[in-house]
Amino acid sequence: MENNITSHHKLIILGSGPAGYTAAIYASRANLQPLLFTGTNPGGQLVNTHQIENWPGDFKKLTGLELMNRMHDHAKLLNTNILFNEIKRVNFKQLPFLLVSDTNEKFTCDSLIIATGSSPKYLGLSTETKFLGHGVSTCAVCDGFFYKNKIVAVVGGGNTAVEEALYLSNIARTVHLIHRRNIFKAEKRLIEHLLKKVGKNIILHKQCTVNKILGDKSGVTGINIINKNFPKQNIMINISGIFIAIGNIPNTNIFHDQLLMSKNYIVIQSGIHENSTQTNIPGIFAAGDVVDHVYRQAITSSASGCMAALDAEKFLDKKYSL
Ligand code: FAD
């Protein structure tokens, strides 16, 4: 057991994306007086999004930053204690659970909701960051709508890339799918769907890598790709948008020797029943993109944040009534 504990809480929430703030709103209303750590990215992934058109009820212009500021204000109004710190180390092998922040302060809690989300992988090109939200996207379901009848590119060769290419092929005029290898890693059934669309409005560029993303004030206008076959070729493609679909990394580094994981995602009981957001440790719940490699949407993250708060409330009710 460690000494010098800064404070003890019934419930701590890690993360300030849709899952974390929704959990905080529900937990505060249940009088659990949660302490929420925002981490280094207050508001989560959505703050980089210029326009959100799929948040129900908000059909007028809404930026990700506006939505997340509203969630922050909502949680704050209900007296959620919010700290703009990151948790660097945890110990779930002791009770109460221990969390150590970036300022080396130690916090303990009876229950914990982990909503630390995930981070999309990028190619590492400087122009990628420059045009992020202006033609560069990592989410076709979120941003595909803006490319109706336009020409777009998708980069990647796994399930996500093929799914995104198929999704976009129903919206965009042409989809260029760029993959650095000769063989796709995606599931057979997806590849079969893909091949049916090749020659219609999907064009494959195998053994190709993106060298440059080109653009102007209006955003992305094209890409330069290199075909790795001999002789190497530089190819210019005019596009309005590029979707980077090379994977997501769940933010779970600090939990690795503490919780049950699968492919770096936290494993929860899942399903629609009591305790479905519980991890392998009673009292520790997880919600949002940190448990979800399939849906990865603001609304699904919020929904699971709500479930985690309700599960934590039941857990604490039982604990305190004993
Ligand atoms: P995140 O939003 O990833 O938030 C994670 C939080 O955890 C962050 O606040 C971070 O600082 C914190 N954190 C991480 N580690 C720690 C730690 N050690 N200690 C404390 N805190 C920590 N979805 C839609 O529904 N509509 C859209 O239009 C849309 N557009 C998108 C556009 C882009 C470019 C991207 C990348 C995603 C988009 N999404 C969209 C998906 C959506 O953003 C995510 O599904 C959602 O944000 C996930 O929410 P979350 O709360 O699980 O995690």
mmCIF file of C-alpha atoms and ligand atoms in Angstrom:
data_model
loop_
_atom_site.group_PDB
_atom_site.id
_atom_site.type_symbol
_atom_site.label_atom_id
_atom_site.label_comp_id
_atom_site.label_asym_id
_atom_site.label_seq_id
_atom_site.Cartn_x
_atom_site.Cartn_y
_atom_site.Cartn_z
ATOM 1 C CA MET A 1 0.000 0.000 0.000
ATOM 2 C CA GLU A 2 1.384 3.446 -0.977
ATOM 3 C CA ASN A 3 1.480 6.485 1.306
ATOM 4 C CA ASN A 4 0.699 10.198 0.796
ATOM 5 C CA ILE A 5 -2.662 9.761 -0.879
ATOM 6 C CA THR A 6 -3.973 13.127 -2.157
ATOM 7 C CA SER A 7 -7.638 12.156 -2.009
ATOM 8 C CA HIS A 8 -10.022 9.204 -2.026
ATOM 9 C CA HIS A 9 -13.123 9.074 -4.270
ATOM 10 C CA LYS A 10 -16.098 6.785 -4.712
ATOM 11 C CA LEU A 11 -15.700 7.043 -8.466
ATOM 12 C CA ILE A 12 -12.937 8.263 -10.757
ATOM 13 C CA ILE A 13 -13.429 8.665 -14.508
ATOM 14 C CA LEU A 14 -10.497 8.689 -16.931
ATOM 15 C CA GLY A 15 -11.089 10.573 -20.175
ATOM 16 C CA SER A 16 -12.935 13.647 -21.421
ATOM 17 C CA GLY A 17 -14.316 12.385 -24.714
ATOM 18 C CA PRO A 18 -18.031 11.613 -25.208
ATOM 19 C CA ALA A 19 -17.746 8.435 -23.077
ATOM 20 C CA GLY A 20 -16.033 10.143 -20.130
ATOM 21 C CA TYR A 21 -18.279 13.229 -20.026
ATOM 22 C CA THR A 22 -21.468 11.188 -20.439
ATOM 23 C CA ALA A 23 -20.363 8.919 -17.595
ATOM 24 C CA ALA A 24 -19.653 12.025 -15.506
ATOM 25 C CA ILE A 25 -23.100 13.523 -16.211
ATOM 26 C CA TYR A 26 -24.887 10.325 -15.161
ATOM 27 C CA ALA A 27 -22.652 9.710 -12.140
ATOM 28 C CA SER A 28 -22.977 13.306 -10.918
ATOM 29 C CA ARG A 29 -26.748 13.166 -11.192
ATOM 30 C CA ALA A 30 -26.641 9.956 -9.116
ATOM 31 C CA ASN A 31 -24.718 11.937 -6.472
ATOM 32 C CA LEU A 32 -21.526 9.863 -6.817
ATOM 33 C CA GLN A 33 -19.399 13.060 -6.883
ATOM 34 C CA PRO A 34 -17.025 11.724 -9.534
ATOM 35 C CA LEU A 35 -13.542 13.029 -10.153
ATOM 36 C CA LEU A 36 -12.753 13.199 -13.888
ATOM 37 C CA PHE A 37 -9.271 13.380 -15.404
ATOM 38 C CA THR A 38 -9.297 14.946 -18.869
ATOM 39 C CA GLY A 39 -5.917 13.580 -19.972
ATOM 40 C CA THR A 40 -3.719 15.507 -22.398
ATOM 41 C CA ASN A 41 -6.452 15.776 -25.017
ATOM 42 C CA PRO A 42 -9.398 17.552 -23.336
ATOM 43 C CA GLY A 43 -12.574 16.816 -25.306
ATOM 44 C CA GLY A 44 -11.038 13.745 -26.967
ATOM 45 C CA GLN A 45 -10.861 12.954 -30.668
ATOM 46 C CA LEU A 46 -13.862 15.048 -31.675
ATOM 47 C CA VAL A 47 -12.204 18.400 -30.982
ATOM 48 C CA ASN A 48 -10.364 18.108 -34.304
ATOM 49 C CA THR A 49 -13.577 17.682 -36.274
ATOM 50 C CA HIS A 50 -14.905 20.713 -38.101
ATOM 51 C CA GLN A 51 -18.424 19.563 -38.665
ATOM 52 C CA ILE A 52 -20.553 16.972 -36.967
ATOM 53 C CA GLU A 53 -23.735 16.038 -38.745
ATOM 54 C CA ASN A 54 -24.662 12.814 -36.992
ATOM 55 C CA TRP A 55 -25.206 13.934 -33.413
ATOM 56 C CA PRO A 56 -28.985 13.474 -33.066
ATOM 57 C CA GLY A 57 -30.941 16.682 -32.645
ATOM 58 C CA ASP A 58 -28.070 18.913 -33.731
ATOM 59 C CA PHE A 59 -28.647 19.370 -37.423
ATOM 60 C CA LYS A 60 -27.330 22.926 -37.656
ATOM 61 C CA LYS A 61 -23.608 23.647 -38.046
ATOM 62 C CA LEU A 62 -21.854 22.070 -35.076
ATOM 63 C CA THR A 63 -18.112 21.677 -34.654
ATOM 64 C CA GLY A 64 -16.538 18.933 -32.564
ATOM 65 C CA LEU A 65 -15.054 21.543 -30.258
ATOM 66 C CA GLU A 66 -18.479 23.137 -29.643
ATOM 67 C CA LEU A 67 -20.048 19.774 -28.854
ATOM 68 C CA MET A 68 -17.257 18.800 -26.463
ATOM 69 C CA ASN A 69 -17.275 22.203 -24.749
ATOM 70 C CA ARG A 70 -20.975 21.746 -24.183
ATOM 71 C CA MET A 71 -20.413 18.291 -22.683
ATOM 72 C CA HIS A 72 -17.703 19.747 -20.426
ATOM 73 C CA ASP A 73 -20.014 22.570 -19.266
ATOM 74 C CA HIS A 74 -22.838 20.090 -18.671
ATOM 75 C CA ALA A 75 -20.647 17.870 -16.466
ATOM 76 C CA LYS A 76 -19.246 20.917 -14.650
ATOM 77 C CA LEU A 77 -22.721 22.349 -14.031
ATOM 78 C CA LEU A 78 -23.624 19.091 -12.286
ATOM 79 C CA ASN A 79 -20.573 19.537 -10.026
ATOM 80 C CA THR A 80 -18.235 16.985 -11.590
ATOM 81 C CA ASN A 81 -14.777 17.634 -10.227
ATOM 82 C CA ILE A 82 -12.597 17.967 -13.364
ATOM 83 C CA LEU A 83 -8.793 17.860 -13.301
ATOM 84 C CA PHE A 84 -6.792 18.652 -16.442
ATOM 85 C CA ASN A 85 -4.245 15.954 -15.714
ATOM 86 C CA GLU A 86 -3.266 12.591 -17.088
ATOM 87 C CA ILE A 87 -2.988 9.359 -15.141
ATOM 88 C CA LYS A 88 0.435 7.839 -15.639
ATOM 89 C CA ARG A 89 0.351 4.728 -13.447
ATOM 90 C CA VAL A 90 -2.312 2.529 -11.873
ATOM 91 C CA ASN A 91 -2.422 -0.317 -9.389
ATOM 92 C CA PHE A 92 -5.593 -2.386 -9.520
ATOM 93 C CA LYS A 93 -4.080 -5.187 -7.451
ATOM 94 C CA GLN A 94 -4.796 -3.227 -4.287
ATOM 95 C CA LEU A 95 -8.051 -1.975 -2.769
ATOM 96 C CA PRO A 96 -8.959 0.831 -3.009
ATOM 97 C CA PHE A 97 -7.582 1.173 -6.567
ATOM 98 C CA LEU A 98 -4.595 3.493 -6.903
ATOM 99 C CA LEU A 99 -3.983 6.064 -9.652
ATOM 100 C CA VAL A 100 -0.901 8.255 -9.972
ATOM 101 C CA SER A 101 -1.103 11.469 -11.997
ATOM 102 C CA ASP A 102 1.465 13.287 -14.150
ATOM 103 C CA THR A 103 2.131 15.570 -11.167
ATOM 104 C CA ASN A 104 2.897 12.443 -9.128
ATOM 105 C CA GLU A 105 -0.191 12.896 -6.955
ATOM 106 C CA LYS A 106 -1.834 9.704 -5.749
ATOM 107 C CA PHE A 107 -5.590 9.162 -5.863
ATOM 108 C CA THR A 108 -7.590 6.172 -4.676
ATOM 109 C CA CYS A 109 -11.111 5.095 -5.606
ATOM 110 C CA ASP A 110 -13.694 2.392 -4.929
ATOM 111 C CA SER A 111 -14.701 2.265 -8.566
ATOM 112 C CA LEU A 112 -13.261 3.486 -11.829
ATOM 113 C CA ILE A 113 -14.559 4.155 -15.337
ATOM 114 C CA ILE A 114 -11.897 3.982 -18.033
ATOM 115 C CA ALA A 115 -12.847 6.070 -21.084
ATOM 116 C CA THR A 116 -9.386 6.776 -22.465
ATOM 117 C CA GLY A 117 -10.444 6.290 -26.101
ATOM 118 C CA SER A 118 -8.145 5.588 -28.974
ATOM 119 C CA SER A 119 -5.901 7.443 -31.387
ATOM 120 C CA PRO A 120 -6.057 6.997 -35.153
ATOM 121 C CA LYS A 121 -2.787 6.015 -36.821
ATOM 122 C CA TYR A 122 -1.441 8.451 -39.399
ATOM 123 C CA LEU A 123 0.981 8.091 -42.289
ATOM 124 C CA GLY A 124 3.377 10.625 -40.809
ATOM 125 C CA LEU A 125 3.335 13.133 -43.682
ATOM 126 C CA SER A 126 3.530 16.827 -42.759
ATOM 127 C CA THR A 127 0.739 17.683 -45.213
ATOM 128 C CA GLU A 128 -1.492 15.164 -43.468
ATOM 129 C CA THR A 129 -1.599 17.281 -40.310
ATOM 130 C CA LYS A 130 -1.908 20.479 -42.343
ATOM 131 C CA PHE A 131 -5.083 19.284 -44.097
ATOM 132 C CA LEU A 132 -6.603 17.340 -41.174
ATOM 133 C CA GLY A 133 -10.295 18.241 -41.213
ATOM 134 C CA HIS A 134 -9.824 19.937 -44.608
ATOM 135 C CA GLY A 135 -9.781 16.881 -46.813
ATOM 136 C CA VAL A 136 -7.798 14.481 -44.616
ATOM 137 C CA SER A 137 -9.995 12.264 -42.453
ATOM 138 C CA THR A 138 -9.710 9.069 -40.454
ATOM 139 C CA CYS A 139 -13.415 8.255 -40.389
ATOM 140 C CA ALA A 140 -15.532 7.597 -43.490
ATOM 141 C CA VAL A 141 -18.774 7.147 -41.550
ATOM 142 C CA CYS A 142 -18.191 10.572 -39.953
ATOM 143 C CA ASP A 143 -16.979 12.566 -42.956
ATOM 144 C CA GLY A 144 -17.968 10.575 -46.053
ATOM 145 C CA PHE A 145 -21.163 12.582 -46.462
ATOM 146 C CA PHE A 146 -19.128 15.695 -47.398
ATOM 147 C CA TYR A 147 -17.757 13.933 -50.496
ATOM 148 C CA LYS A 148 -20.986 13.229 -52.356
ATOM 149 C CA ASN A 149 -20.163 12.636 -56.048
ATOM 150 C CA LYS A 150 -16.522 13.638 -55.486
ATOM 151 C CA ILE A 151 -13.300 11.705 -56.022
ATOM 152 C CA VAL A 152 -11.664 10.372 -52.859
ATOM 153 C CA ALA A 153 -8.837 8.072 -51.812
ATOM 154 C CA VAL A 154 -8.608 5.521 -49.006
ATOM 155 C CA VAL A 155 -5.248 4.333 -47.683
ATOM 156 C CA GLY A 156 -4.842 0.893 -46.098
ATOM 157 C CA GLY A 157 -5.301 -2.796 -46.708
ATOM 158 C CA GLY A 158 -7.068 -4.185 -43.641
ATOM 159 C CA ASN A 159 -10.741 -4.556 -42.739
ATOM 160 C CA THR A 160 -11.142 -0.846 -41.921
ATOM 161 C CA ALA A 161 -9.701 0.337 -45.224
ATOM 162 C CA VAL A 162 -11.812 -2.047 -47.295
ATOM 163 C CA GLU A 163 -14.950 -1.228 -45.289
ATOM 164 C CA GLU A 164 -14.297 2.502 -45.681
ATOM 165 C CA ALA A 165 -13.725 2.118 -49.430
ATOM 166 C CA LEU A 166 -16.993 0.187 -49.775
ATOM 167 C CA TYR A 167 -18.877 2.708 -47.632
ATOM 168 C CA LEU A 168 -17.512 5.640 -49.649
ATOM 169 C CA SER A 169 -18.246 3.936 -52.965
ATOM 170 C CA ASN A 170 -21.952 4.464 -52.188
ATOM 171 C CA ILE A 171 -21.412 8.202 -51.754
ATOM 172 C CA ALA A 172 -18.421 9.351 -53.777
ATOM 173 C CA ARG A 173 -18.073 9.279 -57.572
ATOM 174 C CA THR A 174 -14.762 7.381 -57.511
ATOM 175 C CA VAL A 175 -12.753 5.778 -54.724
ATOM 176 C CA HIS A 176 -9.023 5.145 -55.166
ATOM 177 C CA LEU A 177 -7.901 2.445 -52.727
ATOM 178 C CA ILE A 178 -4.178 2.679 -52.075
ATOM 179 C CA HIS A 179 -2.410 -0.252 -50.443
ATOM 180 C CA ARG A 180 1.315 -0.700 -49.945
ATOM 181 C CA ARG A 181 1.206 -4.484 -50.415
ATOM 182 C CA ASN A 182 -0.014 -6.801 -53.137
ATOM 183 C CA ILE A 183 -2.429 -8.718 -50.914
ATOM 184 C CA PHE A 184 -5.199 -7.265 -48.733
ATOM 185 C CA LYS A 185 -5.282 -8.280 -45.050
ATOM 186 C CA ALA A 186 -9.058 -7.787 -44.874
ATOM 187 C CA GLU A 187 -11.519 -10.669 -44.363
ATOM 188 C CA LYS A 188 -12.366 -12.768 -47.409
ATOM 189 C CA ARG A 189 -16.013 -11.665 -47.472
ATOM 190 C CA LEU A 190 -14.987 -7.989 -47.583
ATOM 191 C CA ILE A 191 -12.482 -8.617 -50.345
ATOM 192 C CA GLU A 192 -15.212 -10.352 -52.351
ATOM 193 C CA HIS A 193 -17.451 -7.277 -51.960
ATOM 194 C CA LEU A 194 -14.545 -5.057 -52.908
ATOM 195 C CA LEU A 195 -13.706 -6.989 -56.058
ATOM 196 C CA LYS A 196 -17.318 -6.685 -57.214
ATOM 197 C CA LYS A 197 -16.915 -2.894 -57.149
ATOM 198 C CA VAL A 198 -13.506 -2.740 -58.815
ATOM 199 C CA GLY A 199 -14.013 -1.518 -62.354
ATOM 200 C CA LYS A 200 -17.241 0.205 -61.291
ATOM 201 C CA ASN A 201 -16.262 3.088 -59.017
ATOM 202 C CA ILE A 202 -13.373 1.633 -56.997
ATOM 203 C CA ILE A 203 -9.867 1.750 -58.454
ATOM 204 C CA LEU A 204 -7.134 -0.330 -56.781
ATOM 205 C CA HIS A 205 -3.544 0.875 -56.484
ATOM 206 C CA LYS A 206 -1.612 -2.058 -55.021
ATOM 207 C CA GLN A 207 2.074 -1.835 -54.020
ATOM 208 C CA CYS A 208 1.639 1.925 -53.775
ATOM 209 C CA THR A 209 2.416 4.418 -51.022
ATOM 210 C CA VAL A 210 1.291 8.009 -50.607
ATOM 211 C CA ASN A 211 4.220 10.334 -51.059
ATOM 212 C CA LYS A 212 2.536 13.734 -50.815
ATOM 213 C CA ILE A 213 -0.873 15.205 -50.111
ATOM 214 C CA LEU A 214 -1.443 18.310 -52.200
ATOM 215 C CA GLY A 215 -3.863 21.132 -51.553
ATOM 216 C CA ASP A 216 -4.676 24.794 -51.417
ATOM 217 C CA LYS A 217 -6.797 27.133 -49.289
ATOM 218 C CA SER A 218 -9.921 25.094 -50.013
ATOM 219 C CA GLY A 219 -8.308 21.865 -48.755
ATOM 220 C CA VAL A 220 -6.987 18.706 -50.392
ATOM 221 C CA THR A 221 -6.789 18.756 -54.193
ATOM 222 C CA GLY A 222 -4.689 15.694 -54.976
ATOM 223 C CA ILE A 223 -2.133 13.101 -53.964
ATOM 224 C CA ASN A 224 1.125 11.912 -55.329
ATOM 225 C CA ILE A 225 1.627 8.155 -54.946
ATOM 226 C CA ILE A 226 4.608 5.968 -55.687
ATOM 227 C CA ASN A 227 4.145 2.598 -57.287
ATOM 228 C CA LYS A 228 6.821 0.358 -55.791
ATOM 229 C CA ASN A 229 6.938 -2.033 -58.768
ATOM 230 C CA PHE A 230 9.916 -1.883 -61.075
ATOM 231 C CA PRO A 231 10.349 0.624 -62.652
ATOM 232 C CA LYS A 232 9.072 2.869 -59.846
ATOM 233 C CA GLN A 233 6.406 5.286 -60.958
ATOM 234 C CA ASN A 234 5.147 8.576 -59.571
ATOM 235 C CA ILE A 235 1.409 8.933 -60.093
ATOM 236 C CA MET A 236 -0.694 12.073 -59.556
ATOM 237 C CA ILE A 237 -4.360 11.625 -58.687
ATOM 238 C CA ASN A 238 -6.808 14.510 -58.357
ATOM 239 C CA ILE A 239 -8.978 13.982 -55.280
ATOM 240 C CA SER A 240 -11.023 16.088 -52.852
ATOM 241 C CA GLY A 241 -10.551 13.905 -49.808
ATOM 242 C CA ILE A 242 -8.265 11.221 -48.428
ATOM 243 C CA PHE A 243 -9.244 8.750 -45.718
ATOM 244 C CA ILE A 244 -6.391 7.283 -43.715
ATOM 245 C CA ALA A 245 -7.535 3.817 -42.645
ATOM 246 C CA ILE A 246 -4.402 2.171 -41.334
ATOM 247 C CA GLY A 247 -5.743 1.434 -37.877
ATOM 248 C CA ASN A 248 -6.401 2.817 -34.428
ATOM 249 C CA ILE A 249 -4.377 2.501 -31.250
ATOM 250 C CA PRO A 250 -6.413 2.196 -28.051
ATOM 251 C CA ASN A 251 -4.982 4.349 -25.242
ATOM 252 C CA THR A 252 -4.336 1.457 -22.880
ATOM 253 C CA ASN A 253 -0.577 1.436 -22.269
ATOM 254 C CA ILE A 254 -0.894 1.982 -18.539
ATOM 255 C CA PHE A 255 -3.358 -0.894 -18.068
ATOM 256 C CA HIS A 256 -1.385 -3.681 -19.693
ATOM 257 C CA ASP A 257 -0.301 -5.645 -16.661
ATOM 258 C CA GLN A 258 -3.498 -4.766 -14.809
ATOM 259 C CA LEU A 259 -6.518 -5.696 -16.903
ATOM 260 C CA LEU A 260 -7.597 -8.333 -19.381
ATOM 261 C CA MET A 261 -6.975 -7.052 -22.928
ATOM 262 C CA SER A 262 -7.509 -8.294 -26.429
ATOM 263 C CA LYS A 263 -5.432 -6.713 -29.206
ATOM 264 C CA ASN A 264 -4.776 -3.768 -26.837
ATOM 265 C CA TYR A 265 -8.513 -3.119 -26.300
ATOM 266 C CA ILE A 266 -9.895 -3.540 -22.778
ATOM 267 C CA VAL A 267 -12.132 -6.597 -22.528
ATOM 268 C CA ILE A 268 -15.539 -6.014 -20.920
ATOM 269 C CA GLN A 269 -18.404 -8.412 -20.277
ATOM 270 C CA SER A 270 -20.495 -6.650 -23.016
ATOM 271 C CA GLY A 271 -24.075 -7.318 -24.117
ATOM 272 C CA ILE A 272 -27.271 -5.828 -22.726
ATOM 273 C CA HIS A 273 -27.388 -6.896 -19.110
ATOM 274 C CA GLU A 274 -26.355 -5.528 -15.738
ATOM 275 C CA ASN A 275 -22.575 -5.075 -15.470
ATOM 276 C CA SER A 276 -22.003 -5.304 -19.203
ATOM 277 C CA THR A 277 -19.308 -2.592 -19.051
ATOM 278 C CA GLN A 278 -17.390 -4.328 -16.275
ATOM 279 C CA THR A 279 -13.796 -5.381 -16.938
ATOM 280 C CA ASN A 280 -12.311 -8.538 -15.424
ATOM 281 C CA ILE A 281 -11.975 -6.625 -12.132
ATOM 282 C CA PRO A 282 -15.217 -5.895 -10.211
ATOM 283 C CA GLY A 283 -15.580 -2.146 -9.721
ATOM 284 C CA ILE A 284 -13.584 -1.241 -12.831
ATOM 285 C CA PHE A 285 -15.659 -0.394 -15.878
ATOM 286 C CA ALA A 286 -14.654 0.676 -19.373
ATOM 287 C CA ALA A 287 -16.533 2.555 -22.097
ATOM 288 C CA GLY A 288 -16.160 4.109 -25.528
ATOM 289 C CA ASP A 289 -13.467 3.572 -28.145
ATOM 290 C CA VAL A 290 -11.144 1.968 -25.598
ATOM 291 C CA VAL A 291 -13.331 -1.162 -25.741
ATOM 292 C CA ASP A 292 -14.698 -0.785 -29.263
ATOM 293 C CA HIS A 293 -12.857 -1.472 -32.487
ATOM 294 C CA VAL A 294 -16.071 -1.776 -34.483
ATOM 295 C CA TYR A 295 -18.442 1.198 -34.146
ATOM 296 C CA ARG A 296 -16.134 3.999 -32.918
ATOM 297 C CA GLN A 297 -18.684 6.831 -32.947
ATOM 298 C CA ALA A 298 -19.431 9.672 -30.536
ATOM 299 C CA ILE A 299 -22.923 8.378 -29.919
ATOM 300 C CA THR A 300 -21.856 4.782 -29.240
ATOM 301 C CA SER A 301 -19.136 6.071 -26.903
ATOM 302 C CA SER A 302 -21.621 8.267 -25.057
ATOM 303 C CA ALA A 303 -24.059 5.368 -24.807
ATOM 304 C CA SER A 304 -21.476 3.085 -23.259
ATOM 305 C CA GLY A 305 -20.325 5.892 -20.941
ATOM 306 C CA CYS A 306 -23.908 6.099 -19.694
ATOM 307 C CA MET A 307 -23.999 2.309 -19.187
ATOM 308 C CA ALA A 308 -20.690 2.365 -17.304
ATOM 309 C CA ALA A 309 -21.985 5.052 -14.923
ATOM 310 C CA LEU A 310 -25.158 3.047 -14.253
ATOM 311 C CA ASP A 311 -23.068 -0.086 -13.657
ATOM 312 C CA ALA A 312 -20.718 1.804 -11.321
ATOM 313 C CA GLU A 313 -23.704 3.205 -9.422
ATOM 314 C CA LYS A 314 -25.110 -0.312 -8.850
ATOM 315 C CA PHE A 315 -21.673 -1.575 -7.811
ATOM 316 C CA LEU A 316 -21.237 1.252 -5.291
ATOM 317 C CA ASP A 317 -24.804 0.847 -4.005
ATOM 318 C CA LYS A 318 -24.090 -2.787 -3.161
ATOM 319 C CA LYS A 319 -20.702 -1.965 -1.652
ATOM 320 C CA TYR A 320 -22.037 0.781 0.615
ATOM 321 C CA SER A 321 -25.165 -1.146 1.675
ATOM 322 C CA LEU A 322 -23.066 -4.082 2.950
HETATM 323 P P1 FAD B 1 -11.882 9.872 -27.097
HETATM 324 O O1 FAD B 1 -12.718 10.867 -27.790
HETATM 325 O O2 FAD B 1 -10.778 9.203 -27.808
HETATM 326 O O3 FAD B 1 -11.356 10.521 -25.745
HETATM 327 C C1 FAD B 1 -10.413 9.881 -24.943
HETATM 328 C C2 FAD B 1 -10.089 10.774 -23.766
HETATM 329 O O4 FAD B 1 -9.272 10.049 -22.841
HETATM 330 C C3 FAD B 1 -9.300 12.033 -24.128
HETATM 331 O O5 FAD B 1 -9.888 13.120 -23.465
HETATM 332 C C4 FAD B 1 -7.900 11.777 -23.578
HETATM 333 O O6 FAD B 1 -7.235 12.953 -23.169
HETATM 334 C C5 FAD B 1 -8.229 10.900 -22.368
HETATM 335 N N1 FAD B 1 -7.143 10.050 -21.889
HETATM 336 C C6 FAD B 1 -6.359 9.194 -22.606
HETATM 337 N N2 FAD B 1 -5.436 8.615 -21.786
HETATM 338 C C7 FAD B 1 -5.643 9.113 -20.540
HETATM 339 C C8 FAD B 1 -5.009 8.920 -19.269
HETATM 340 N N3 FAD B 1 -3.952 8.100 -19.128
HETATM 341 N N4 FAD B 1 -5.463 9.628 -18.209
HETATM 342 C C9 FAD B 1 -6.534 10.469 -18.334
HETATM 343 N N5 FAD B 1 -7.179 10.672 -19.500
HETATM 344 C C10 FAD B 1 -6.731 10.021 -20.597
HETATM 345 N N6 FAD B 1 -17.787 10.321 -34.405
HETATM 346 C C11 FAD B 1 -19.041 10.742 -34.673
HETATM 347 O O7 FAD B 1 -19.987 10.232 -34.094
HETATM 348 N N7 FAD B 1 -19.254 11.771 -35.566
HETATM 349 C C12 FAD B 1 -18.264 12.399 -36.237
HETATM 350 O O8 FAD B 1 -18.508 13.299 -37.053
HETATM 351 C C13 FAD B 1 -16.925 11.974 -35.976
HETATM 352 N N8 FAD B 1 -15.885 12.550 -36.608
HETATM 353 C C14 FAD B 1 -14.609 12.128 -36.319
HETATM 354 C C15 FAD B 1 -13.564 12.719 -36.981
HETATM 355 C C16 FAD B 1 -12.263 12.343 -36.705
HETATM 356 C C17 FAD B 1 -11.125 13.024 -37.422
HETATM 357 C C18 FAD B 1 -12.013 11.313 -35.738
HETATM 358 C C19 FAD B 1 -10.603 10.905 -35.409
HETATM 359 C C20 FAD B 1 -13.080 10.678 -35.099
HETATM 360 C C21 FAD B 1 -14.382 11.072 -35.386
HETATM 361 N N9 FAD B 1 -15.456 10.466 -34.784
HETATM 362 C C22 FAD B 1 -16.735 10.908 -35.030
HETATM 363 C C23 FAD B 1 -15.269 9.357 -33.832
HETATM 364 C C24 FAD B 1 -15.352 9.891 -32.388
HETATM 365 O O9 FAD B 1 -14.527 11.028 -32.269
HETATM 366 C C25 FAD B 1 -14.919 8.819 -31.399
HETATM 367 O O10 FAD B 1 -15.661 7.646 -31.603
HETATM 368 C C26 FAD B 1 -15.172 9.306 -29.967
HETATM 369 O O11 FAD B 1 -14.513 10.535 -29.734
HETATM 370 C C27 FAD B 1 -14.681 8.294 -28.946
HETATM 371 O O12 FAD B 1 -14.988 8.810 -27.699
HETATM 372 P P2 FAD B 1 -14.293 8.296 -26.380
HETATM 373 O O13 FAD B 1 -14.888 9.090 -25.266
HETATM 374 O O14 FAD B 1 -14.378 6.824 -26.281
HETATM 375 O O15 FAD B 1 -12.743 8.622 -26.526
#
